[in-house]
C-alpha cells in the first residue's frame, strides 16, 4: 500500500525528501492506519493525525488528497494488523469496510484542518503584509507596493480588494480563474454576491465589518460561477485601516474548497447510508429522530413503524447470504415506495430490520395506513435467483406526541411491539401498548436477574400434599418452586419458568429443585412422615431438561448422594413435551423408569394427544388436568364431565396407570372422584402449597 501511495502522490509533492525517504514516511503512516483499523475499541483519531502529517510533508497539491483516498479505499481494508503487535480479533468484512471509510473520512478531515490552518497562517501573513504595506507608504511607497503586488499576484489563493462601499477595486489572477473571468468579478459589488445556501450570519458579519465594527471574519460561502456551477470557498475578509486607524479597504481571500466539500459529502453519504440498499442507515435514522424530538424542532407528533422480516434467517441459512441480500434489495425497493410521502423516511437499521419514520402525521391512522401499505407491498412473492420466495413481516407501530417521548423509548417500544406482532403469528402489525411494554420490560428485568437469583439463593420450594383417595392418607408431595424477589415479592413459577426455559437456566434451576426436594424427602422419611409407607416427592421436569444429555446420570447421582430410593421420586413431564418426544428422547425416561423412578404424565388432556400413544409412553401415573374436573365441584355433577373422567380413569387403569387428579377444591368433587376410582389427588380442598414443616399437618 505504501508503494502504491508513493506512486500516486510523490510526483506532485513539493518536498525535499527523496523518493525512498518519502516512501518510508508513507510506510510508517500506513502501519499507523492499519493498527487503527484493527484496534479495539476502534478510534478513527489516528486518521486525522495521518492527514496532518501529509500536509506537514508538503503533500498539498490538488491531486494529493484524492490520490491518497483512492489508495486507502483500494488497499486499507485488506491490510492486516501489525504482525509484531498483539494478535487482532477477527473483524467482519462489513465492519472492516465501515472502519476503513471512517479512517478515510478522518484522514480527509485531518488533511483539511491542517491545510486550513496553514492557509489561515498564510492569510494572516498576507493581511499583515498588506497592513504593513499600507502603513509604510509614506516611508517606502515603492518597496511596499512592489512587495504587496508580488504577494497579491503570486498567491495561490484568490484575493480581492474592495472599498468600504463594497465596490471591487482589484482582484488577482487566481480569483479571476475561480470565477471564470476577471470581468465577471470586477463588475460586481460584494453585497451582490448572494447565494441561497449562504450561512445565515455571513451578511450580518459583512455589514459589521463595513461599519468598522469588526476586524475580520471567516466563513464557508458558495458563489455562482458564470457557467452555472457553484464555487464553494473558505472566505476570509479583513478590514484594512489607514495610518490614522480609519477603515479604508476590505481584503477578501478565497480558497476553493469545492472538491473537498464534494469529498466530504461523499464520505458522509457512505457513513450514513446502508451499503446494500442505499437506504439511510441506523446512524442517520437516529440523527433524524433526535432532530424531530428536540424542543423547538417544529415537530409535535411522530409515528414509527418498526418492520422485521419473518423467517429471514431460514433464507440465509438454507439459500445463502447472496440470495438473502437479493431478497433484502427487493424488499427495500418495495418498502421505499410505501414511505415516500412528505415527512416520511425509510431506513435499514439491521440485518432484516427496517424502520419508517413519519414526522407530524395528520392522524394516528396515517401511520397505521403506512404499515398496511408495507404489508400489502410484501404480499406478492419475490423472485430471486429463479425462486419465488414468500415474504412476511411483523411491524410494531408507535405514534405519539414528541414532548413525552425519547428516541430510546420510541425504539424500545417499537421493538417490543414488533415482537408482540411476531408472537401473535407474524405477517401483521401491532400498536404500541404501555401495559404490554411494561410487561415485556418486566420480563426482561426478571430474565436479566435470573442468574443472580439462583446464585443468591432467592428461590425456595413449597410442597403441596398428594392424598391417597382410598383412605385419605398422605401419599407424597409435589415440589413447587417459588422466587422470593427482593423487589417484586414472591413470584409463582408462571412468572419465571418460561424465562428460565428460554434462556437455558432451567437446567441448573431444575437440578437445584431436584436436589433440594430429594433432600427434603429423606428428611421426612427420617421423621416418619407418612407412616410405614415411604413418602414420595414429585418434581416437575421441563422440556429442556428432558433433552439434557446428563438427565439420567444427574438424577441417579442426586438419589445416591441423598440415600433416597428411586421409588420415592416421581418426575412429572407435561403431556405436550412427552408426546412430542421421539423414541430417542424418551429413552432417558425409560431408563429412569426401569430404575424405579416414577414418571407422571402431567396436565393430561391439554396436549391433544392420541390416546393410543399412551401405550408407548414410559409413564406409570396419569395426572388429570383440572379442566376436566371443574364440572364435578357441585352436586349434581356435570354429566358430560362425569363420563369423560370415568372413561379416562378406566382407560388409565386398563393401561396399568394410576390416576392423580389436580385442582380438587370441594368435598363433593373429592367424593365424586373417589367413586370414579381415582387413585390420588391434590388441591386446596386438602391443603395449599406450603413450607415443608407444614406437610405433616395434611395427614
PDB file of N, CA, C and O in Angstrom, residues 113-139:
ATOM      1  N   UNK A 113      -8.142  20.144   7.932  1.00  0.00           N
ATOM      2  CA  UNK A 113      -7.872  21.044   9.061  1.00  0.00           C
ATOM      3  C   UNK A 113      -6.444  21.603   8.999  1.00  0.00           C
ATOM      4  O   UNK A 113      -6.219  22.799   9.230  1.00  0.00           O
ATOM      5  N   UNK A 114      -5.482  20.715   8.724  1.00  0.00           N
ATOM      6  CA  UNK A 114      -4.091  21.162   8.675  1.00  0.00           C
ATOM      7  C   UNK A 114      -3.883  22.155   7.527  1.00  0.00           C
ATOM      8  O   UNK A 114      -3.199  23.177   7.671  1.00  0.00           O
ATOM      9  N   UNK A 115      -4.516  21.832   6.372  1.00  0.00           N
ATOM     10  CA  UNK A 115      -4.380  22.731   5.227  1.00  0.00           C
ATOM     11  C   UNK A 115      -5.060  24.066   5.512  1.00  0.00           C
ATOM     12  O   UNK A 115      -4.546  25.131   5.157  1.00  0.00           O
ATOM     13  N   UNK A 116      -6.215  23.974   6.205  1.00  0.00           N
ATOM     14  CA  UNK A 116      -6.927  25.213   6.555  1.00  0.00           C
ATOM     15  C   UNK A 116      -6.087  26.049   7.519  1.00  0.00           C
ATOM     16  O   UNK A 116      -6.018  27.279   7.409  1.00  0.00           O
ATOM     17  N   UNK A 117      -5.451  25.371   8.485  1.00  0.00           N
ATOM     18  CA  UNK A 117      -4.614  26.093   9.440  1.00  0.00           C
ATOM     19  C   UNK A 117      -3.440  26.751   8.718  1.00  0.00           C
ATOM     20  O   UNK A 117      -3.075  27.899   9.007  1.00  0.00           O
ATOM     21  N   UNK A 118      -2.849  25.999   7.792  1.00  0.00           N
ATOM     22  CA  UNK A 118      -1.729  26.577   7.050  1.00  0.00           C
ATOM     23  C   UNK A 118      -2.198  27.756   6.196  1.00  0.00           C
ATOM     24  O   UNK A 118      -1.528  28.791   6.098  1.00  0.00           O
ATOM     25  N   UNK A 119      -3.411  27.548   5.619  1.00  0.00           N
ATOM     26  CA  UNK A 119      -3.979  28.632   4.811  1.00  0.00           C
ATOM     27  C   UNK A 119      -4.250  29.856   5.673  1.00  0.00           C
ATOM     28  O   UNK A 119      -4.018  31.005   5.270  1.00  0.00           O
ATOM     29  N   UNK A 120      -4.794  29.592   6.876  1.00  0.00           N
ATOM     30  CA  UNK A 120      -5.073  30.711   7.784  1.00  0.00           C
ATOM     31  C   UNK A 120      -3.781  31.468   8.109  1.00  0.00           C
ATOM     32  O   UNK A 120      -3.760  32.696   8.161  1.00  0.00           O
ATOM     33  N   UNK A 121      -2.726  30.698   8.354  1.00  0.00           N
ATOM     34  CA  UNK A 121      -1.436  31.348   8.635  1.00  0.00           C
ATOM     35  C   UNK A 121      -0.976  32.189   7.445  1.00  0.00           C
ATOM     36  O   UNK A 121      -0.472  33.309   7.609  1.00  0.00           O
ATOM     37  N   UNK A 122      -1.180  31.613   6.223  1.00  0.00           N
ATOM     38  CA  UNK A 122      -0.817  32.372   5.033  1.00  0.00           C
ATOM     39  C   UNK A 122      -1.659  33.644   4.933  1.00  0.00           C
ATOM     40  O   UNK A 122      -1.160  34.725   4.599  1.00  0.00           O
ATOM     41  N   UNK A 123      -2.988  33.437   5.256  1.00  0.00           N
ATOM     42  CA  UNK A 123      -3.883  34.583   5.154  1.00  0.00           C
ATOM     43  C   UNK A 123      -3.490  35.671   6.145  1.00  0.00           C
ATOM     44  O   UNK A 123      -3.495  36.873   5.825  1.00  0.00           O
ATOM     45  N   UNK A 124      -3.164  35.242   7.364  1.00  0.00           N
ATOM     46  CA  UNK A 124      -2.749  36.220   8.355  1.00  0.00           C
ATOM     47  C   UNK A 124      -1.448  36.905   7.936  1.00  0.00           C
ATOM     48  O   UNK A 124      -1.272  38.128   8.132  1.00  0.00           O
ATOM     49  N   UNK A 125      -0.538  36.139   7.339  1.00  0.00           N
ATOM     50  CA  UNK A 125       0.718  36.727   6.864  1.00  0.00           C
ATOM     51  C   UNK A 125       0.453  37.743   5.755  1.00  0.00           C
ATOM     52  O   UNK A 125       1.052  38.833   5.708  1.00  0.00           O
ATOM     53  N   UNK A 126      -0.524  37.337   4.868  1.00  0.00           N
ATOM     54  CA  UNK A 126      -0.883  38.261   3.797  1.00  0.00           C
ATOM     55  C   UNK A 126      -1.514  39.535   4.350  1.00  0.00           C
ATOM     56  O   UNK A 126      -1.246  40.652   3.888  1.00  0.00           O
ATOM     57  N   UNK A 127      -2.376  39.331   5.372  1.00  0.00           N
ATOM     58  CA  UNK A 127      -3.027  40.501   5.972  1.00  0.00           C
ATOM     59  C   UNK A 127      -1.991  41.430   6.599  1.00  0.00           C
ATOM     60  O   UNK A 127      -2.038  42.660   6.438  1.00  0.00           O
ATOM     61  N   UNK A 128      -1.067  40.805   7.325  1.00  0.00           N
ATOM     62  CA  UNK A 128      -0.031  41.623   7.956  1.00  0.00           C
ATOM     63  C   UNK A 128       0.824  42.335   6.911  1.00  0.00           C
ATOM     64  O   UNK A 128       1.203  43.504   7.087  1.00  0.00           O
ATOM     65  N   UNK A 129       1.106  41.593   5.805  1.00  0.00           N
ATOM     66  CA  UNK A 129       1.897  42.218   4.745  1.00  0.00           C
ATOM     67  C   UNK A 129       1.153  43.397   4.125  1.00  0.00           C
ATOM     68  O   UNK A 129       1.734  44.460   3.837  1.00  0.00           O
ATOM     69  N   UNK A 130      -0.199  43.173   3.961  1.00  0.00           N
ATOM     70  CA  UNK A 130      -0.994  44.249   3.364  1.00  0.00           C
ATOM     71  C   UNK A 130      -1.049  45.459   4.276  1.00  0.00           C
ATOM     72  O   UNK A 130      -0.913  46.619   3.836  1.00  0.00           O
ATOM     73  N   UNK A 131      -1.246  45.211   5.566  1.00  0.00           N
ATOM     74  CA  UNK A 131      -1.306  46.307   6.524  1.00  0.00           C
ATOM     75  C   UNK A 131       0.032  47.046   6.588  1.00  0.00           C
ATOM     76  O   UNK A 131       0.106  48.283   6.660  1.00  0.00           O
ATOM     77  N   UNK A 132       1.111  46.231   6.595  1.00  0.00           N
ATOM     78  CA  UNK A 132       2.445  46.838   6.646  1.00  0.00           C
ATOM     79  C   UNK A 132       2.692  47.715   5.424  1.00  0.00           C
ATOM     80  O   UNK A 132       3.243  48.827   5.517  1.00  0.00           O
ATOM     81  N   UNK A 133       2.236  47.178   4.280  1.00  0.00           N
ATOM     82  CA  UNK A 133       2.437  47.946   3.050  1.00  0.00           C
ATOM     83  C   UNK A 133       1.698  49.280   3.093  1.00  0.00           C
ATOM     84  O   UNK A 133       2.226  50.324   2.667  1.00  0.00           O
ATOM     85  N   UNK A 134       0.468  49.232   3.659  1.00  0.00           N
ATOM     86  CA  UNK A 134      -0.326  50.466   3.707  1.00  0.00           C
ATOM     87  C   UNK A 134       0.260  51.485   4.685  1.00  0.00           C
ATOM     88  O   UNK A 134       0.280  52.693   4.417  1.00  0.00           O
ATOM     89  N   UNK A 135       0.732  51.005   5.843  1.00  0.00           N
ATOM     90  CA  UNK A 135       1.226  51.938   6.873  1.00  0.00           C
ATOM     91  C   UNK A 135       2.591  52.509   6.552  1.00  0.00           C
ATOM     92  O   UNK A 135       3.000  53.549   7.102  1.00  0.00           O
ATOM     93  N   UNK A 136       3.343  51.806   5.682  1.00  0.00           N
ATOM     94  CA  UNK A 136       4.698  52.284   5.376  1.00  0.00           C
ATOM     95  C   UNK A 136       4.773  53.008   4.021  1.00  0.00           C
ATOM     96  O   UNK A 136       5.847  53.213   3.457  1.00  0.00           O
ATOM     97  N   UNK A 137       3.587  53.372   3.476  1.00  0.00           N
ATOM     98  CA  UNK A 137       3.579  54.036   2.165  1.00  0.00           C
ATOM     99  C   UNK A 137       4.389  55.338   2.196  1.00  0.00           C
ATOM    100  O   UNK A 137       5.136  55.654   1.256  1.00  0.00           O
ATOM    101  N   UNK A 138       4.201  56.045   3.305  1.00  0.00           N
ATOM    102  CA  UNK A 138       4.874  57.343   3.381  1.00  0.00           C
ATOM    103  C   UNK A 138       6.393  57.196   3.373  1.00  0.00           C
ATOM    104  O   UNK A 138       7.114  58.100   2.951  1.00  0.00           O
ATOM    105  N   UNK A 139       6.884  56.094   3.875  1.00  0.00           N
ATOM    106  CA  UNK A 139       8.328  55.904   4.016  1.00  0.00           C
ATOM    107  C   UNK A 139       8.946  55.136   2.849  1.00  0.00           C
ATOM    108  O   UNK A 139      10.060  55.425   2.440  1.00  0.00           O
TER     109      UNK A 139
END
